[in-house]
CSV table of C-alpha atoms in Angstrom, one decimal:
chain,number,residue,atom,x,y,z
A,100,MET,CA,115.8,97.3,124.1
A,101,GLY,CA,115.6,94.5,126.5
A,102,SER,CA,117.6,91.4,127.1
A,103,SER,CA,117.0,87.6,126.8
A,104,PRO,CA,118.5,85.0,129.1
A,105,SER,CA,120.5,82.5,127.1
A,106,SER,CA,118.7,79.6,128.9
A,107,SER,CA,115.5,80.6,127.0
A,108,LEU,CA,117.3,80.7,123.6
A,109,HIS,CA,117.2,77.8,121.3
A,110,PRO,CA,120.6,76.1,120.9
A,111,THR,CA,120.4,76.5,117.1
A,112,PHE,CA,119.9,80.2,117.6
A,113,VAL,CA,122.9,80.4,119.9
A,114,ALA,CA,125.0,78.5,117.5
A,115,ALA,CA,124.0,80.7,114.6
A,116,PHE,CA,124.6,83.9,116.6
A,117,ARG,CA,128.1,82.8,117.7
A,118,SER,CA,128.9,81.8,114.1
A,119,ALA,CA,128.0,85.2,112.9
A,120,ALA,CA,129.7,87.1,115.7
A,121,ASP,CA,133.2,88.8,115.3
A,122,GLU,CA,136.1,88.2,117.6
A,123,ASN,CA,134.5,90.5,120.2
A,124,GLY,CA,131.2,88.6,120.1
A,125,PHE,CA,129.5,91.5,118.2
A,126,ILE,CA,127.0,91.0,115.5
A,127,THR,CA,125.1,93.8,113.8
A,128,PHE,CA,121.4,94.3,114.5
A,129,GLU,CA,120.8,93.5,110.8
A,130,ASP,CA,122.5,90.1,111.2
A,131,PHE,CA,120.6,89.5,114.5
A,132,MET,CA,117.3,90.3,112.8
A,133,ALA,CA,118.2,88.0,109.8
A,134,ILE,CA,118.8,85.1,112.2
A,135,ALA,CA,115.7,85.8,114.3
A,136,LEU,CA,113.4,86.0,111.3
A,137,TYR,CA,114.9,83.8,108.6
A,138,HIS,CA,117.3,81.2,109.9
A,139,PRO,CA,116.2,77.8,108.5
A,140,GLY,CA,116.2,76.2,111.9
A,141,VAL,CA,114.7,78.8,114.2
A,142,GLY,CA,113.7,81.9,112.2
A,143,TYR,CA,110.3,83.4,112.9
A,144,TYR,CA,109.2,83.2,109.3
A,145,ARG,CA,110.5,79.6,109.0
A,146,ARG,CA,108.4,78.2,111.8
A,147,ASP,CA,105.4,76.1,111.0
A,148,LYS,CA,102.7,78.2,112.8
A,149,ASP,CA,99.9,80.6,112.0
A,150,ARG,CA,101.4,84.1,112.4
A,151,VAL,CA,98.6,86.1,110.7
A,152,GLY,CA,95.0,86.5,111.9
A,153,GLN,CA,93.0,87.1,115.0
A,154,ARG,CA,92.9,83.5,116.2
A,155,PRO,CA,94.7,82.6,119.5
A,156,GLY,CA,98.4,82.0,118.9
A,157,THR,CA,98.7,84.6,116.1
A,158,ASP,CA,100.8,87.7,116.4
A,159,PHE,CA,99.4,90.3,114.0
A,160,PHE,CA,96.8,90.7,111.4
A,161,THR,CA,97.0,92.2,107.9
A,162,ALA,CA,94.7,93.1,105.1
A,163,SER,CA,94.7,89.5,104.0
A,164,SER,CA,93.2,88.5,107.3
A,165,LEU,CA,90.0,90.3,106.4
A,166,GLY,CA,88.6,87.7,104.0
A,167,PRO,CA,88.3,87.8,100.2
A,168,VAL,CA,87.3,91.5,100.1
A,169,PHE,CA,91.0,92.5,100.1
A,170,GLY,CA,91.6,90.3,97.1
A,171,GLU,CA,88.5,91.6,95.3
A,172,LEU,CA,89.7,95.2,95.6
A,173,VAL,CA,93.3,94.3,94.6
A,174,LEU,CA,91.9,92.4,91.6
A,175,ALA,CA,89.7,95.3,90.5
A,176,ALA,CA,92.6,97.8,90.7
A,177,VAL,CA,95.0,95.5,88.8
A,178,LEU,CA,92.5,94.8,86.1
A,179,GLY,CA,91.7,98.5,85.7
A,180,ASP,CA,95.4,99.2,85.2
A,181,LEU,CA,95.9,96.4,82.7
A,182,GLU,CA,92.8,97.6,80.8
A,183,GLN,CA,94.2,101.1,80.6
A,184,ARG,CA,97.4,99.7,79.1
A,185,GLY,CA,95.5,97.6,76.6
A,186,GLN,CA,96.8,94.4,78.2
A,187,ASP,CA,94.9,91.1,78.2
A,188,PRO,CA,95.0,89.7,81.8
A,189,ALA,CA,94.7,86.2,80.5
A,190,ARG,CA,98.4,86.5,79.5
A,191,PHE,CA,99.5,87.3,83.0
A,192,THR,CA,100.4,85.2,86.0
A,193,PHE,CA,99.5,86.7,89.4
A,194,VAL,CA,102.6,86.3,91.5
A,195,GLU,CA,102.2,86.9,95.3
A,196,ILE,CA,105.6,87.1,97.0
A,197,GLY,CA,105.7,86.4,100.7
A,198,ALA,CA,102.5,84.4,100.7
A,199,GLU,CA,101.7,82.7,104.0
A,200,SER,CA,101.5,78.9,103.8
A,201,GLY,CA,101.1,78.9,100.1
A,202,ARG,CA,97.9,80.8,100.2
A,203,SER,CA,97.0,83.7,97.8
A,204,ILE,CA,94.7,86.6,98.3
A,205,LEU,CA,92.9,85.5,95.1
A,206,ASP,CA,92.3,81.9,96.2
A,207,LYS,CA,88.6,82.6,96.7
A,208,VAL,CA,88.2,85.3,94.2
A,209,PRO,CA,87.3,84.5,90.5
A,210,HIS,CA,89.9,86.0,88.3
A,211,PRO,CA,90.9,86.0,84.6
A,212,PHE,CA,94.7,85.4,85.0
A,213,ALA,CA,96.5,82.6,83.3
A,214,ALA,CA,97.6,81.3,86.8
A,215,ILE,CA,98.2,82.3,90.4
A,216,ARG,CA,101.6,81.7,91.8
A,217,PRO,CA,102.1,82.2,95.6
A,218,ILE,CA,105.8,82.3,96.6
A,219,ALA,CA,106.6,81.8,100.2
A,220,VAL,CA,109.7,82.9,102.1
A,221,ALA,CA,112.9,81.3,100.8
A,222,GLN,CA,111.3,80.0,97.6
A,223,SER,CA,112.9,80.8,94.2
A,224,LEU,CA,112.0,84.2,92.7
A,225,ASP,CA,112.7,83.1,89.1
A,226,LEU,CA,110.2,85.2,87.1
A,227,GLN,CA,109.7,85.0,83.4
A,228,GLY,CA,107.2,86.5,80.9
A,229,PRO,CA,104.1,88.5,81.8
A,230,ASN,CA,103.5,88.9,85.5
A,231,VAL,CA,101.5,90.9,88.0
A,232,VAL,CA,103.8,90.9,91.0
A,233,PHE,CA,102.1,91.6,94.3
A,234,SER,CA,103.3,91.7,97.9
A,235,ASN,CA,101.6,92.6,101.2
A,236,GLU,CA,103.9,93.5,104.1
A,237,LEU,CA,106.9,91.8,102.5
A,238,PHE,CA,109.5,94.6,102.6
A,239,ASP,CA,108.9,95.7,106.2
A,240,ALA,CA,109.9,92.2,107.3
A,241,GLN,CA,113.4,92.5,105.8
A,242,PRO,CA,116.3,92.9,108.2
A,243,CYS,CA,117.6,96.4,108.6
A,244,ALA,CA,120.7,98.1,109.9
A,245,ARG,CA,120.4,100.4,113.0
A,246,PHE,CA,122.4,103.4,113.9
A,247,VAL,CA,122.5,106.1,116.5
A,248,ARG,CA,124.1,109.5,116.4
A,249,SER,CA,126.7,110.3,119.1
A,250,ALA,CA,128.7,113.4,119.8
A,251,ASP,CA,131.6,111.9,117.8
A,252,GLY,CA,129.6,110.7,114.8
A,253,TRP,CA,127.5,107.6,114.1
A,254,ASN,CA,127.5,104.3,116.0
A,255,GLU,CA,126.1,101.1,114.6
A,256,ILE,CA,123.8,99.2,116.9
A,257,GLY,CA,124.6,95.6,117.4
A,258,VAL,CA,124.0,92.7,119.8
A,259,LYS,CA,126.2,90.7,122.1
A,260,LEU,CA,125.6,87.4,124.0
A,261,GLU,CA,127.2,88.0,127.4
A,262,ALA,CA,126.5,86.8,130.9
A,263,ASP,CA,123.6,84.7,129.6
A,264,GLN,CA,121.9,87.7,128.1
A,265,LEU,CA,121.5,89.3,124.7
A,266,THR,CA,122.4,92.9,125.1
A,267,GLU,CA,122.5,95.9,122.8
A,268,THR,CA,125.9,97.3,122.1
A,269,HIS,CA,127.4,100.0,119.8
A,270,ARG,CA,130.5,100.3,117.6
A,271,THR,CA,131.8,103.4,115.9
A,272,VAL,CA,131.2,103.8,112.2
A,273,GLY,CA,134.5,104.4,110.5
A,274,ALA,CA,134.2,105.7,106.9
A,275,PRO,CA,131.5,108.3,106.2
A,276,SER,CA,128.4,107.1,104.4
A,277,PRO,CA,125.8,109.0,102.4
A,278,ASP,CA,123.1,107.0,104.2
A,279,LEU,CA,124.2,108.6,107.5
A,280,PRO,CA,123.6,112.3,107.4
A,281,SER,CA,126.1,114.5,109.4
A,282,ASN,CA,123.5,117.0,110.4
A,283,LEU,CA,121.3,114.9,112.7
A,284,PRO,CA,121.2,115.6,116.4
A,285,VAL,CA,122.9,113.4,119.1
A,286,GLY,CA,120.6,110.6,120.0
A,287,TYR,CA,118.9,110.3,116.7
A,288,HIS,CA,118.2,106.7,115.7
A,289,LEU,CA,118.2,105.8,112.0
A,290,ASP,CA,117.1,102.4,110.9
A,291,LEU,CA,118.2,101.7,107.3
A,292,PRO,CA,116.1,99.1,105.4
A,293,ARG,CA,118.9,98.2,103.0
A,294,ARG,CA,117.8,94.6,102.5
A,295,ALA,CA,114.4,95.7,101.4
A,296,ALA,CA,116.0,97.7,98.6
A,297,ALA,CA,118.2,94.7,97.8
A,298,LEU,CA,115.2,92.4,97.6
A,299,THR,CA,113.5,94.9,95.3
A,300,ARG,CA,116.4,94.6,92.9
A,301,THR,CA,116.2,90.8,93.1
A,302,ILE,CA,112.5,90.8,92.3
A,303,ALA,CA,113.1,93.3,89.4
A,304,LYS,CA,115.8,91.3,87.6
A,305,PRO,CA,115.3,91.1,83.8
A,306,GLY,CA,113.3,88.3,82.4
A,307,TRP,CA,109.7,89.4,83.1
A,308,PHE,CA,107.5,92.4,82.4
A,309,GLY,CA,104.3,93.7,83.8
A,310,SER,CA,103.0,95.2,87.0
A,311,PHE,CA,104.5,95.6,90.4
A,312,TYR,CA,102.3,96.3,93.5
A,313,ALA,CA,103.8,96.7,97.0
A,314,PHE,CA,101.4,97.2,99.9
A,315,ASP,CA,103.5,98.1,103.0
A,316,TYR,CA,104.2,100.7,105.6
A,317,GLY,CA,107.1,103.0,105.1
A,318,LYS,CA,108.5,106.5,105.0
A,319,SER,CA,110.2,108.8,102.6
A,320,TRP,CA,113.9,109.4,103.1
A,321,ALA,CA,113.1,112.9,104.4
A,322,GLU,CA,110.7,111.5,107.0
A,323,LEU,CA,113.1,108.8,108.1
A,324,THR,CA,115.8,111.4,108.7
A,325,GLN,CA,113.7,114.2,110.1
A,326,ALA,CA,110.6,112.8,111.8
A,327,CYS,CA,111.6,109.4,113.3
A,328,PRO,CA,114.1,110.2,116.1
A,329,GLN,CA,113.6,106.8,117.8
A,330,GLY,CA,113.8,104.8,114.6
A,331,THR,CA,111.1,102.6,113.2
A,332,VAL,CA,111.9,99.0,114.3
A,333,ARG,CA,109.2,97.4,116.3
A,334,ALA,CA,108.4,93.9,117.7
A,335,TYR,CA,105.0,92.2,117.5
A,336,ARG,CA,104.0,89.2,119.6
A,337,SER,CA,100.4,88.1,120.5
A,338,HIS,CA,99.1,91.3,118.9
A,339,GLN,CA,101.1,93.5,121.2
A,340,GLN,CA,103.6,96.0,119.9
A,341,SER,CA,106.9,96.3,121.8
A,342,HIS,CA,110.3,98.0,121.7
A,343,ASP,CA,111.9,95.0,123.4
A,344,LEU,CA,113.6,93.8,120.2
A,345,LEU,CA,116.0,91.2,121.7
A,346,SER,CA,113.6,89.1,123.7
A,347,PHE,CA,112.0,86.0,122.2
A,348,PRO,CA,114.2,85.7,119.0
A,349,GLY,CA,112.5,83.5,116.5
A,350,GLU,CA,109.2,83.8,118.5
A,351,GLN,CA,108.2,87.4,117.7
A,352,ASP,CA,108.0,89.4,114.6
A,353,LEU,CA,110.4,92.3,113.9
A,354,THR,CA,109.6,95.0,111.4
A,355,CYS,CA,111.1,98.1,110.0
A,356,HIS,CA,109.5,100.8,107.9
A,357,VAL,CA,110.6,100.7,104.3
A,358,CYS,CA,112.2,103.7,102.5
A,359,TRP,CA,109.9,104.3,99.6
A,360,ASP,CA,112.6,106.4,97.8
A,361,TRP,CA,114.9,103.4,97.8
A,362,ILE,CA,112.3,101.0,96.6
A,363,SER,CA,111.4,103.4,93.8
A,364,ARG,CA,115.0,104.0,92.8
A,365,ALA,CA,115.7,100.2,92.7
A,366,LEU,CA,112.7,99.8,90.3
A,367,THR,CA,113.6,102.7,88.1
A,368,GLU,CA,117.2,101.4,87.8
A,369,SER,CA,115.7,98.1,86.6
A,370,GLY,CA,113.6,99.6,83.8
A,371,PHE,CA,110.3,100.2,85.6
A,372,GLU,CA,108.1,103.3,85.4
A,373,THR,CA,107.4,104.0,89.0
A,374,HIS,CA,104.1,105.7,89.9
A,375,SER,CA,103.1,107.8,92.8
A,376,ILE,CA,102.8,106.2,96.2
A,377,LEU,CA,99.3,106.4,97.6
A,378,SER,CA,97.8,105.6,101.0
A,379,GLN,CA,95.9,102.3,100.9
A,380,GLU,CA,92.7,104.2,101.3
A,381,ALA,CA,93.4,106.6,98.3
A,382,PHE,CA,94.7,103.7,96.2
A,383,PHE,CA,91.4,101.7,96.4
A,384,VAL,CA,89.2,104.8,96.1
A,385,LYS,CA,91.1,105.8,93.0
A,386,LYS,CA,91.7,102.4,91.4
A,387,ALA,CA,88.8,100.2,92.6
A,388,ALA,CA,85.9,102.7,92.9
A,389,ASN,CA,83.4,100.5,91.0
A,390,ALA,CA,84.2,97.5,93.1
A,391,LEU,CA,83.8,99.6,96.3
A,392,ALA,CA,80.4,100.8,95.1
A,393,GLU,CA,79.3,97.3,94.3
A,394,ILE,CA,80.4,95.9,97.7
A,395,MET,CA,78.7,98.7,99.6
A,396,ALA,CA,75.5,98.3,97.6
A,397,ALA,CA,75.5,94.5,98.2
A,398,GLU,CA,76.1,94.9,101.9
A,399,ALA,CA,73.8,97.9,102.5
A,400,GLY,CA,71.5,95.9,104.8
A,401,GLY,CA,73.8,95.9,107.8
A,402,MET,CA,77.3,95.5,109.2
A,403,THR,CA,78.3,92.1,107.6
A,404,PRO,CA,81.8,90.7,108.0
A,405,ARG,CA,82.5,91.7,104.4
A,406,LYS,CA,81.5,95.3,105.0
A,407,ALA,CA,83.4,95.4,108.3
A,408,GLY,CA,86.5,94.1,106.5
A,409,LEU,CA,86.1,96.8,103.8
A,410,LEU,CA,85.9,99.5,106.5
A,411,GLN,CA,89.0,98.2,108.1
A,412,LEU,CA,90.9,98.4,104.8
A,413,LEU,CA,89.8,102.0,104.1
A,414,HIS,CA,89.3,103.8,107.4
A,415,PRO,CA,92.2,106.2,108.2
A,416,SER,CA,92.4,105.1,111.8
A,417,ALA,CA,92.6,101.4,110.8
A,418,LEU,CA,94.6,100.3,107.7
A,419,GLY,CA,93.6,103.0,105.3
A,420,GLN,CA,96.4,105.4,106.2
A,421,LYS,CA,98.8,103.1,108.0
A,422,PHE,CA,99.7,101.4,104.7
A,423,GLN,CA,100.8,102.7,101.4
A,424,VAL,CA,100.8,101.2,98.0
A,425,LEU,CA,103.6,101.6,95.4
A,426,THR,CA,102.8,100.6,91.8
A,427,ALA,CA,105.2,100.3,88.9
A,428,TRP,CA,105.2,99.0,85.3
A,429,ARG,CA,107.9,97.5,83.1
A,430,LYS,CA,107.0,97.2,79.4
A,431,GLU,CA,107.6,94.1,77.3
A,432,SER,CA,111.0,94.1,75.6
């Protein structure tokens, strides 16, 4: 998993790490990830920098990096769903949670909503009334707990700061947990996105009604426990994927696949009707077919940036199959 010399660590990070550590200097990977991503002083998502895009200095790109075409397709899908439900979009606020630098995917897209409300990391999630709540790669950026199966049971993966290095360490899990199946083989890594499910419950608190759209990458519970023996946590820096999770804390992105079953359950428990989870490609083909046809007709003359962006969004080898879309609806009380 790598190590990081303490001389390269920001003093604020070191102080936060030591404050969170137990008497043995151990913190869980989940707590390490929370500090590395969200600590107010040194967290990756708290830094004033461009993270998303293809410009020098960025670390990854998402669908929102491809220009207004992503917003156009999302808008078409949302309006189609509202129309099917007999809802007037002019009643609704489009809420984008996890928006970068206060920007929304609809900033350059004409729309009929009452308002657009981008919510950045650490801003209040107080939602009231009719809303269309949208997120893109929000849940995969939530801290997760990491475990590995040993001959004697499950060990939780943690981090220590020793001899001027961050190192991976393990501790035995005491009480049995339903999240840690007993039938997995020795060496199986299981990364549990518990905070993503907790964030879903926070977003879904009573007080608002309307649509919920989560664009993200994730797995079913069956896939996480049967098809991911090395876990799903990855690091991204300068557009390079890495398994070196401990280096560059606060300077690289850390992600974990969401568990779609947990997200769906959290929504259902909060009064939502959860719909099937589709690949991004299938979602747009099903929900925004007319908009797709109009874009392709308008860009038929050649490979324009707009058309290239569209192909990136849909192609199975690009973003079309990598990402999934979960939609849900909660009716007005």
